[in-house]
Amino acid sequence: MRALGRTAAAAATALALLLTGCSDGGGGSDNSGKIKLRFQSLAWQKESVDANKQLVDEWNRGHPDIQVEYIQGSWDSVHDQLLTSFEGDEAPDVIHDAADDLADFAYGGYLADLRALLPGRLAADIPQQSWRTATFGDGVYGVPFLQEPRVLIANTKILKASGVRIPSPAKPWSWDEFRQITKELTGRGEGKAAYGVAWPLREPVSVTLNLGVSSGGRLFHRGADGKVTIRLDEGDEVMPDTIRDQVNTDHSAARTTLGMGGSDTLPGLFGGRYAMVPLGFSYRQQVVEQAPKGFEWTVLPAPAGSDGLAQGVSPQTLSVAEASPHKKAAVEFIDFLLRPENMVRLARGDWMLPTGTAALADPALHTAENGWATGVALAKGLRPAPAQSVRGYPEWKDKVATPALQEYYSGAIGRDQLKKRLVDDGNRVLARYQR
């Protein structure tokens, strides 16, 4: 990543040159000369929507010549909606999305390369590993600002009564130990649950890829020619083999949850049916809001592999449409949204972690309450998701990997069949995008 490897001073110099030497295009203004920007947000939780709208209002009050219109989008339909808006030349100026959804838009020329537009402060504040998630080829096509590690949300009463070792970010469980612990937690009586763990795997691909990073899993390998091929190595097998064994050999993981979403497993966690559930960090909000009175819970790190607590992550991003006539103004608005104090507001509203180092150091995020401190401790191990820049990934995920992994976890197919489908069928899919 050449451009974002510059020092903050160099980035600031580049920005100064930009401000003196470049200007926006002529569209998107009213007769008074005011710039009008459209910002499509995917915030959906009330706290997050409120935080985004408040920040838009604050910007508009302070910038009468650059007014921002808030547009509510949806995670459920954002990819198709954006594709339609790009092709119809109706895309919003500022686009909220996730890094793993940007590749086709970036390579397709729909998103602006932000390298020359980024203020030095923002470029320096976000770590290189986060910038890599929005880097495609030589360009940077989004600003990663919120990230979400996967954690174990556990029933404290069951864990304490069982006598098992409680992990911490400093001393996490290994995958082997995690498997053994879930066996010990499964059964009847004090310190037991019907199942030691519930894996909600209705959408199994990102969970598998991102947690597999801890054991050195990559799956996608880019050659010297720039082309990506799929290969299933030993490190890729640790995490999926653990789940398959828990479900089909140990019976310590509930088979019925394999087709569930994360929210579907919470009643079973609250009721003591499952001792713990691997979930995204933001699910803590639902636990706080939905747990019955007296339910005691804790946030534990996901198991560690040969690469420690490393995890793949696909941060939420803010991008600028290539067709926007006001790219500079759009980036100025993004810079305002992502000032450290504002990034903290957005992170707390979404119950996620900020990417910015200044925001991540905020004392409000280092409290033990609701597991915030555990999440912050995991932030340094977050890495770009393995499929981050792979063209054709959405098709591979939907048509090949999702059904193959679902069948593998349920015991319907074995590892050889899984490998054939993920690798052989998968490489045929990717080849079409790399001709």
Short mmCIF file of C-alpha atoms in Angstrom, two decimals:
data_model
loop_
_atom_site.label_atom_id
_atom_site.label_comp_id
_atom_site.label_asym_id
_atom_site.label_seq_id
_atom_site.Cartn_x
_atom_site.Cartn_y
_atom_site.Cartn_z
CA MET A 1 0.00 0.00 0.00
CA ARG A 2 2.21 2.78 -1.26
CA ALA A 3 0.22 5.99 -0.79
CA LEU A 4 -1.05 5.33 2.70
CA GLY A 5 2.38 4.29 3.85
CA ARG A 6 3.36 7.96 3.85
CA THR A 7 3.88 9.83 7.05
CA ALA A 8 1.19 12.10 8.35
CA ALA A 9 3.25 15.09 7.25
CA ALA A 10 3.46 13.83 3.69
CA ALA A 11 -0.25 13.12 3.62
CA ALA A 12 -0.97 16.59 4.96
CA THR A 13 1.24 18.09 2.25
CA ALA A 14 -0.62 16.12 -0.40
CA LEU A 15 -3.90 17.40 0.98
CA ALA A 16 -2.64 21.00 0.98
CA LEU A 17 -1.63 20.66 -2.66
CA LEU A 18 -5.03 19.23 -3.43
CA LEU A 19 -6.85 22.09 -1.74
CA THR A 20 -4.90 24.71 -3.66
CA GLY A 21 -4.79 22.96 -6.99
CA CYS A 22 -8.07 21.09 -7.41
CA SER A 23 -11.74 21.86 -7.36
CA ASP A 24 -14.98 19.91 -7.48
CA GLY A 25 -17.08 19.57 -10.58
CA GLY A 26 -20.03 21.77 -11.38
CA GLY A 27 -22.99 19.57 -10.43
CA GLY A 28 -24.88 19.13 -7.17
CA SER A 29 -25.31 22.81 -6.37
CA ASP A 30 -28.41 24.98 -6.14
CA ASN A 31 -28.80 28.45 -7.61
CA SER A 32 -27.20 30.02 -4.54
CA GLY A 33 -23.99 28.09 -5.13
CA LYS A 34 -24.43 25.82 -2.11
CA ILE A 35 -23.04 22.33 -2.47
CA LYS A 36 -25.52 19.56 -1.81
CA LEU A 37 -24.22 16.13 -0.81
CA ARG A 38 -26.22 12.96 -0.34
CA PHE A 39 -25.04 10.61 2.40
CA GLN A 40 -26.46 7.09 2.40
CA SER A 41 -26.14 5.49 5.82
CA LEU A 42 -26.72 1.85 6.68
CA ALA A 43 -27.12 2.51 10.40
CA TRP A 44 -30.10 0.53 11.66
CA GLN A 45 -30.02 0.39 15.45
CA LYS A 46 -31.76 3.37 17.03
CA GLU A 47 -28.65 4.58 18.87
CA SER A 48 -26.64 4.39 15.66
CA VAL A 49 -29.26 6.10 13.50
CA ASP A 50 -29.59 8.85 16.09
CA ALA A 51 -25.82 9.36 16.24
CA ASN A 52 -25.54 9.59 12.45
CA LYS A 53 -28.44 12.02 12.11
CA GLN A 54 -27.12 14.18 14.95
CA LEU A 55 -23.72 14.41 13.28
CA VAL A 56 -25.31 15.35 9.95
CA ASP A 57 -27.28 18.10 11.70
CA GLU A 58 -24.13 19.36 13.42
CA TRP A 59 -22.29 19.46 10.11
CA ASN A 60 -25.11 21.32 8.37
CA ARG A 61 -25.28 23.94 11.10
CA GLY A 62 -21.55 24.56 10.85
CA HIS A 63 -21.25 24.42 7.05
CA PRO A 64 -24.03 26.48 5.45
CA ASP A 65 -22.35 26.26 2.03
CA ILE A 66 -22.08 22.44 2.06
CA GLN A 67 -25.35 20.82 3.04
CA VAL A 68 -25.72 17.07 3.54
CA GLU A 69 -28.93 15.11 3.01
CA TYR A 70 -29.24 11.94 5.13
CA ILE A 71 -30.54 8.93 3.18
CA GLN A 72 -31.44 5.70 4.97
CA GLY A 73 -30.17 2.54 3.30
CA SER A 74 -30.37 -1.13 4.28
CA TRP A 75 -27.71 -3.79 4.76
CA ASP A 76 -30.11 -6.36 3.31
CA SER A 77 -30.15 -4.83 -0.17
CA VAL A 78 -27.19 -2.47 -0.34
CA HIS A 79 -25.13 -4.28 -3.00
CA ASP A 80 -27.90 -4.52 -5.58
CA GLN A 81 -29.21 -1.06 -4.70
CA LEU A 82 -25.79 0.52 -5.17
CA LEU A 83 -25.18 -1.32 -8.43
CA THR A 84 -28.48 -0.03 -9.78
CA SER A 85 -27.74 3.51 -8.62
CA PHE A 86 -24.24 3.45 -10.14
CA GLU A 87 -25.49 2.24 -13.49
CA GLY A 88 -28.32 4.77 -13.43
CA ASP A 89 -25.95 7.63 -12.50
CA GLU A 90 -27.93 8.23 -9.30
CA ALA A 91 -25.43 7.12 -6.66
CA PRO A 92 -25.19 9.07 -3.40
CA ASP A 93 -22.03 11.14 -2.95
CA VAL A 94 -21.01 9.52 0.36
CA ILE A 95 -21.59 5.78 0.61
CA HIS A 96 -21.71 3.66 3.76
CA ASP A 97 -20.91 0.00 3.07
CA ALA A 98 -18.62 -2.82 4.22
CA ALA A 99 -15.10 -3.43 2.93
CA ASP A 100 -15.91 -6.89 1.59
CA ASP A 101 -18.58 -5.38 -0.67
CA LEU A 102 -16.30 -2.83 -2.35
CA ALA A 103 -14.11 -4.90 -4.67
CA ASP A 104 -16.42 -5.11 -7.68
CA PHE A 105 -17.41 -1.44 -7.31
CA ALA A 106 -13.77 -0.35 -7.00
CA TYR A 107 -12.54 -2.38 -9.95
CA GLY A 108 -15.61 -1.35 -11.91
CA GLY A 109 -14.71 2.33 -11.65
CA TYR A 110 -17.72 3.33 -9.56
CA LEU A 111 -15.79 4.53 -6.48
CA ALA A 112 -13.29 7.36 -6.20
CA ASP A 113 -9.67 6.63 -5.32
CA LEU A 114 -9.26 8.57 -2.08
CA ARG A 115 -5.47 8.62 -1.75
CA ALA A 116 -4.96 12.21 -2.88
CA LEU A 117 -8.05 13.43 -1.05
CA LEU A 118 -7.45 12.08 2.44
CA PRO A 119 -6.50 14.60 5.13
CA GLY A 120 -3.21 13.80 6.85
CA ARG A 121 -4.84 13.43 10.26
CA LEU A 122 -7.27 10.79 9.06
CA ALA A 123 -4.68 8.91 6.99
CA ALA A 124 -2.31 8.71 9.95
CA ASP A 125 -4.93 7.88 12.60
CA ILE A 126 -6.21 4.68 11.01
CA PRO A 127 -3.69 1.78 11.08
CA GLN A 128 -2.24 0.26 7.92
CA GLN A 129 -3.95 -3.06 8.56
CA SER A 130 -7.32 -1.30 8.43
CA TRP A 131 -6.47 0.68 5.29
CA ARG A 132 -5.56 -2.57 3.58
CA THR A 133 -9.19 -3.67 3.84
CA ALA A 134 -10.24 -0.87 1.47
CA THR A 135 -7.25 -1.09 -0.88
CA PHE A 136 -7.84 -2.61 -4.31
CA GLY A 137 -4.95 -2.61 -6.75
CA ASP A 138 -3.10 0.65 -6.16
CA GLY A 139 -6.14 2.62 -4.99
CA VAL A 140 -7.97 3.21 -1.72
CA TYR A 141 -11.72 3.22 -2.20
CA GLY A 142 -13.15 3.56 1.28
CA VAL A 143 -12.33 4.82 4.75
CA PRO A 144 -12.66 1.92 7.26
CA PHE A 145 -14.15 3.32 10.45
CA LEU A 146 -16.00 0.62 12.45
CA GLN A 147 -14.89 -2.96 13.03
CA GLU A 148 -16.32 -5.95 14.84
CA PRO A 149 -14.35 -8.87 16.26
CA ARG A 150 -16.12 -12.13 16.94
CA VAL A 151 -16.32 -13.06 20.60
CA LEU A 152 -17.87 -15.70 22.83
CA ILE A 153 -20.87 -14.46 24.79
CA ALA A 154 -21.18 -16.83 27.73
CA ASN A 155 -23.50 -17.67 30.62
CA THR A 156 -21.39 -16.65 33.62
CA LYS A 157 -23.30 -18.83 36.08
CA ILE A 158 -22.68 -22.00 34.08
CA LEU A 159 -19.00 -21.23 33.54
CA LYS A 160 -18.35 -20.52 37.22
CA ALA A 161 -20.22 -23.62 38.40
CA SER A 162 -18.37 -25.86 35.92
CA GLY A 163 -14.93 -25.01 37.22
CA VAL A 164 -13.45 -24.68 33.72
CA ARG A 165 -10.62 -22.24 33.11
CA ILE A 166 -11.99 -18.84 32.10
CA PRO A 167 -10.03 -17.41 29.16
CA SER A 168 -8.87 -13.84 28.75
CA PRO A 169 -7.25 -11.95 25.86
CA ALA A 170 -3.90 -12.54 27.60
CA LYS A 171 -4.57 -16.28 28.04
CA PRO A 172 -7.22 -17.42 25.54
CA TRP A 173 -8.39 -20.95 24.86
CA SER A 174 -6.73 -22.79 21.98
CA TRP A 175 -9.06 -24.43 19.48
CA ASP A 176 -8.30 -27.84 21.01
CA GLU A 177 -8.98 -26.53 24.50
CA PHE A 178 -12.17 -24.85 23.32
CA ARG A 179 -13.40 -28.17 21.94
CA GLN A 180 -12.61 -29.91 25.23
CA ILE A 181 -14.29 -27.16 27.27
CA THR A 182 -17.51 -27.42 25.27
CA LYS A 183 -17.56 -31.16 25.96
CA GLU A 184 -17.15 -30.50 29.69
CA LEU A 185 -19.97 -27.97 29.66
CA THR A 186 -22.41 -30.31 27.93
CA GLY A 187 -24.74 -32.48 29.99
CA ARG A 188 -27.11 -32.20 32.94
CA GLY A 189 -26.70 -30.75 36.37
CA GLU A 190 -24.87 -27.79 37.84
CA GLY A 191 -22.25 -26.28 35.57
CA LYS A 192 -23.76 -27.96 32.52
CA ALA A 193 -25.94 -26.94 29.60
CA ALA A 194 -27.72 -29.00 26.99
CA TYR A 195 -24.93 -27.88 24.68
CA GLY A 196 -21.60 -26.28 25.51
CA VAL A 197 -21.85 -24.04 22.45
CA ALA A 198 -24.32 -22.98 19.79
CA TRP A 199 -22.93 -22.00 16.38
CA PRO A 200 -25.42 -19.82 14.44
CA LEU A 201 -24.27 -20.53 10.89
CA ARG A 202 -27.08 -19.56 8.57
CA GLU A 203 -24.39 -17.49 6.81
CA PRO A 204 -21.27 -19.58 7.47
CA VAL A 205 -18.71 -18.15 5.07
CA SER A 206 -17.48 -14.99 6.78
CA VAL A 207 -17.43 -16.74 10.18
CA THR A 208 -15.35 -19.57 8.77
CA LEU A 209 -12.90 -17.38 6.87
CA ASN A 210 -12.42 -14.77 9.57
CA LEU A 211 -11.99 -17.09 12.55
CA GLY A 212 -9.78 -19.34 10.45
CA VAL A 213 -7.20 -16.55 10.29
CA SER A 214 -6.16 -17.40 13.87
CA SER A 215 -4.73 -20.70 12.63
CA GLY A 216 -3.06 -19.25 9.57
CA GLY A 217 -6.03 -19.86 7.28
CA ARG A 218 -6.05 -17.83 4.08
CA LEU A 219 -7.88 -19.90 1.45
CA PHE A 220 -7.35 -17.20 -1.20
CA HIS A 221 -3.83 -16.89 -2.64
CA ARG A 222 -2.70 -14.18 -5.03
CA GLY A 223 0.03 -15.16 -7.50
CA ALA A 224 2.79 -13.08 -9.03
CA ASP A 225 0.49 -12.40 -11.98
CA GLY A 226 -2.06 -10.83 -9.63
CA LYS A 227 -4.60 -13.61 -10.12
CA VAL A 228 -6.26 -15.25 -7.11
CA THR A 229 -6.71 -18.98 -6.66
CA ILE A 230 -8.32 -20.96 -3.85
CA ARG A 231 -6.34 -23.53 -1.89
CA LEU A 232 -7.42 -25.41 1.24
CA ASP A 233 -4.37 -25.78 3.48
CA GLU A 234 -3.95 -27.20 6.97
CA GLY A 235 -4.55 -23.82 8.63
CA ASP A 236 -7.86 -23.47 6.80
CA GLU A 237 -9.14 -26.73 8.29
CA VAL A 238 -8.69 -26.10 12.03
CA MET A 239 -11.76 -23.97 12.68
CA PRO A 240 -14.28 -25.83 10.43
CA ASP A 241 -13.06 -29.21 11.65
CA THR A 242 -13.62 -28.08 15.24
CA ILE A 243 -17.22 -27.15 14.53
CA ARG A 244 -17.90 -30.34 12.60
CA ASP A 245 -16.49 -32.43 15.47
CA GLN A 246 -18.47 -30.51 18.09
CA VAL A 247 -21.70 -31.08 16.17
CA ASN A 248 -21.26 -34.61 14.86
CA THR A 249 -18.76 -36.37 17.15
CA ASP A 250 -18.89 -34.70 20.57
CA HIS A 251 -22.51 -33.52 20.35
CA SER A 252 -21.39 -30.49 22.34
CA ALA A 253 -22.73 -28.06 19.72
CA ALA A 254 -26.41 -27.84 18.84
CA ARG A 255 -27.18 -29.11 15.35
CA THR A 256 -30.41 -27.08 15.25
CA THR A 257 -28.58 -23.74 15.40
CA LEU A 258 -26.57 -24.35 12.22
CA GLY A 259 -29.40 -22.81 10.22
CA MET A 260 -30.00 -19.93 12.63
CA GLY A 261 -28.91 -16.33 12.70
CA GLY A 262 -27.19 -14.94 15.77
CA SER A 263 -30.31 -13.39 17.26
CA ASP A 264 -32.13 -16.71 17.06
CA THR A 265 -29.73 -18.30 19.55
CA LEU A 266 -30.14 -15.71 22.30
CA PRO A 267 -33.28 -17.20 23.93
CA GLY A 268 -31.40 -20.51 24.30
CA LEU A 269 -28.42 -18.71 25.83
CA PHE A 270 -30.68 -16.88 28.28
CA GLY A 271 -32.48 -20.09 29.18
CA GLY A 272 -29.33 -22.10 29.89
CA ARG A 273 -29.69 -24.39 26.87
CA TYR A 274 -26.35 -23.17 25.49
CA ALA A 275 -23.39 -22.24 27.69
CA MET A 276 -21.99 -19.83 25.12
CA VAL A 277 -22.51 -18.52 21.60
CA PRO A 278 -19.87 -17.14 19.19
CA LEU A 279 -21.25 -13.81 17.95
CA GLY A 280 -20.18 -10.49 16.55
CA PHE A 281 -19.22 -7.89 19.15
CA SER A 282 -22.30 -5.75 18.45
CA TYR A 283 -24.67 -8.49 19.63
CA ARG A 284 -23.94 -7.30 23.16
CA GLN A 285 -26.59 -4.65 22.66
CA GLN A 286 -29.26 -7.28 22.08
CA VAL A 287 -28.11 -9.15 25.18
CA VAL A 288 -28.43 -5.98 27.27
CA GLU A 289 -31.88 -5.23 25.88
CA GLN A 290 -33.35 -8.74 25.79
CA ALA A 291 -31.79 -10.74 28.62
CA PRO A 292 -34.15 -11.60 31.50
CA LYS A 293 -33.58 -9.91 34.80
CA GLY A 294 -30.76 -11.55 36.74
CA PHE A 295 -29.08 -13.15 33.72
CA GLU A 296 -25.30 -12.97 34.20
CA TRP A 297 -23.13 -12.94 31.11
CA THR A 298 -19.59 -12.23 30.06
CA VAL A 299 -17.60 -11.56 26.88
CA LEU A 300 -14.71 -13.95 26.17
CA PRO A 301 -12.16 -13.90 23.33
CA ALA A 302 -12.63 -16.34 20.48
CA PRO A 303 -10.21 -19.30 20.50
CA ALA A 304 -6.61 -18.68 19.44
CA GLY A 305 -4.62 -20.64 16.91
CA SER A 306 -1.03 -20.66 15.70
CA ASP A 307 -1.37 -16.95 14.87
CA GLY A 308 -2.79 -16.10 18.27
CA LEU A 309 -5.98 -14.05 18.46
CA ALA A 310 -5.77 -12.87 14.86
CA GLN A 311 -9.12 -12.56 13.14
CA GLY A 312 -10.23 -11.48 9.72
CA VAL A 313 -12.51 -8.49 9.72
CA SER A 314 -14.43 -6.51 7.13
CA PRO A 315 -14.84 -3.00 8.54
CA GLN A 316 -17.68 -0.68 7.76
CA THR A 317 -16.49 1.93 5.28
CA LEU A 318 -17.31 5.36 3.91
CA SER A 319 -16.66 5.82 0.19
CA VAL A 320 -17.18 8.55 -2.38
CA ALA A 321 -18.87 7.90 -5.71
CA GLU A 322 -16.57 8.43 -8.69
CA ALA A 323 -19.43 10.28 -10.39
CA SER A 324 -19.78 12.77 -7.54
CA PRO A 325 -18.96 16.33 -8.72
CA HIS A 326 -17.94 17.27 -5.17
CA LYS A 327 -15.39 14.70 -4.07
CA LYS A 328 -13.36 17.14 -1.99
CA ALA A 329 -16.42 18.33 -0.06
CA ALA A 330 -17.52 14.71 0.41
CA VAL A 331 -14.15 13.81 1.96
CA GLU A 332 -14.32 16.89 4.19
CA PHE A 333 -17.66 15.61 5.49
CA ILE A 334 -16.18 12.13 6.04
CA ASP A 335 -13.28 13.68 7.94
CA PHE A 336 -15.79 15.46 10.18
CA LEU A 337 -17.76 12.26 10.82
CA LEU A 338 -14.55 10.48 11.76
CA ARG A 339 -12.99 12.93 14.13
CA PRO A 340 -11.96 10.87 17.18
CA GLU A 341 -14.80 12.08 19.40
CA ASN A 342 -17.33 11.49 16.60
CA MET A 343 -15.91 8.07 15.77
CA VAL A 344 -16.43 7.10 19.40
CA ARG A 345 -20.06 8.23 19.16
CA LEU A 346 -20.59 6.12 16.05
CA ALA A 347 -18.85 3.12 17.62
CA ARG A 348 -20.89 3.28 20.80
CA GLY A 349 -24.07 3.75 18.79
CA ASP A 350 -23.33 0.55 16.84
CA TRP A 351 -21.74 -1.30 19.81
CA MET A 352 -18.65 -1.81 17.67
CA LEU A 353 -15.00 -0.74 17.78
CA PRO A 354 -13.56 2.29 16.00
CA THR A 355 -10.59 1.78 13.70
CA GLY A 356 -8.92 5.07 14.62
CA THR A 357 -6.18 4.82 17.22
CA ALA A 358 -7.23 8.05 18.97
CA ALA A 359 -10.85 6.92 19.25
CA LEU A 360 -9.83 3.42 20.35
CA ALA A 361 -7.90 4.95 23.24
CA ASP A 362 -10.96 6.78 24.57
CA PRO A 363 -11.59 5.79 28.23
CA ALA A 364 -15.28 5.24 27.45
CA LEU A 365 -14.28 2.10 25.49
CA HIS A 366 -11.97 0.67 28.15
CA THR A 367 -14.60 -0.18 30.72
CA ALA A 368 -15.26 -3.76 31.78
CA GLU A 369 -19.00 -3.09 31.60
CA ASN A 370 -20.67 -5.04 28.79
CA GLY A 371 -17.31 -6.40 27.64
CA TRP A 372 -15.99 -3.21 26.03
CA ALA A 373 -12.45 -3.71 27.35
CA THR A 374 -12.28 -7.28 26.01
CA GLY A 375 -13.20 -6.05 22.54
CA VAL A 376 -10.59 -3.29 22.64
CA ALA A 377 -7.95 -5.85 23.65
CA LEU A 378 -8.78 -7.85 20.50
CA ALA A 379 -8.50 -4.89 18.14
CA LYS A 380 -4.76 -5.25 17.57
CA GLY A 381 -5.28 -8.76 16.20
CA LEU A 382 -7.83 -7.77 13.55
CA ARG A 383 -6.67 -8.33 9.97
CA PRO A 384 -8.23 -7.85 6.54
CA ALA A 385 -10.70 -10.64 5.82
CA PRO A 386 -9.16 -13.26 3.49
CA ALA A 387 -11.55 -12.50 0.63
CA GLN A 388 -11.31 -8.74 0.99
CA SER A 389 -10.06 -7.86 -2.49
CA VAL A 390 -11.18 -10.94 -4.40
CA ARG A 391 -13.34 -10.29 -7.44
CA GLY A 392 -16.12 -12.81 -7.74
CA TYR A 393 -16.23 -13.44 -3.99
CA PRO A 394 -19.99 -12.67 -3.66
CA GLU A 395 -20.84 -15.30 -6.29
CA TRP A 396 -18.43 -17.85 -4.79
CA LYS A 397 -19.87 -17.23 -1.34
CA ASP A 398 -23.51 -17.54 -2.38
CA LYS A 399 -23.35 -20.31 -4.97
CA VAL A 400 -20.43 -22.44 -3.80
CA ALA A 401 -19.19 -21.87 -0.27
CA THR A 402 -22.43 -21.35 1.66
CA PRO A 403 -24.11 -24.63 0.65
CA ALA A 404 -20.84 -26.57 0.84
CA LEU A 405 -20.03 -25.39 4.37
CA GLN A 406 -23.59 -25.92 5.56
CA GLU A 407 -23.45 -29.52 4.38
CA TYR A 408 -19.99 -30.05 5.88
CA TYR A 409 -20.95 -28.73 9.30
CA SER A 410 -24.10 -30.86 9.37
CA GLY A 411 -22.11 -33.99 8.49
CA ALA A 412 -23.72 -34.49 5.07
CA ILE A 413 -20.38 -34.35 3.23
CA GLY A 414 -16.78 -35.05 4.23
CA ARG A 415 -13.62 -33.01 3.94
CA ASP A 416 -12.68 -34.33 0.47
CA GLN A 417 -16.04 -33.27 -0.91
CA LEU A 418 -15.79 -29.92 0.85
CA LYS A 419 -12.35 -29.34 -0.64
CA LYS A 420 -13.51 -30.26 -4.13
CA ARG A 421 -16.39 -27.84 -4.00
CA LEU A 422 -14.62 -24.91 -2.33
CA VAL A 423 -11.46 -25.25 -4.39
CA ASP A 424 -12.35 -26.79 -7.75
CA ASP A 425 -15.77 -25.25 -8.19
CA GLY A 426 -14.58 -22.05 -6.56
CA ASN A 427 -11.63 -21.55 -8.88
CA ARG A 428 -13.90 -21.93 -11.86
CA VAL A 429 -16.02 -19.08 -10.51
CA LEU A 430 -13.04 -16.81 -9.84
CA ALA A 431 -11.52 -17.55 -13.26
CA ARG A 432 -14.46 -15.88 -14.98
CA TYR A 433 -13.70 -12.63 -13.14
CA GLN A 434 -9.96 -12.70 -13.91
CA ARG A 435 -9.83 -13.27 -17.63
#
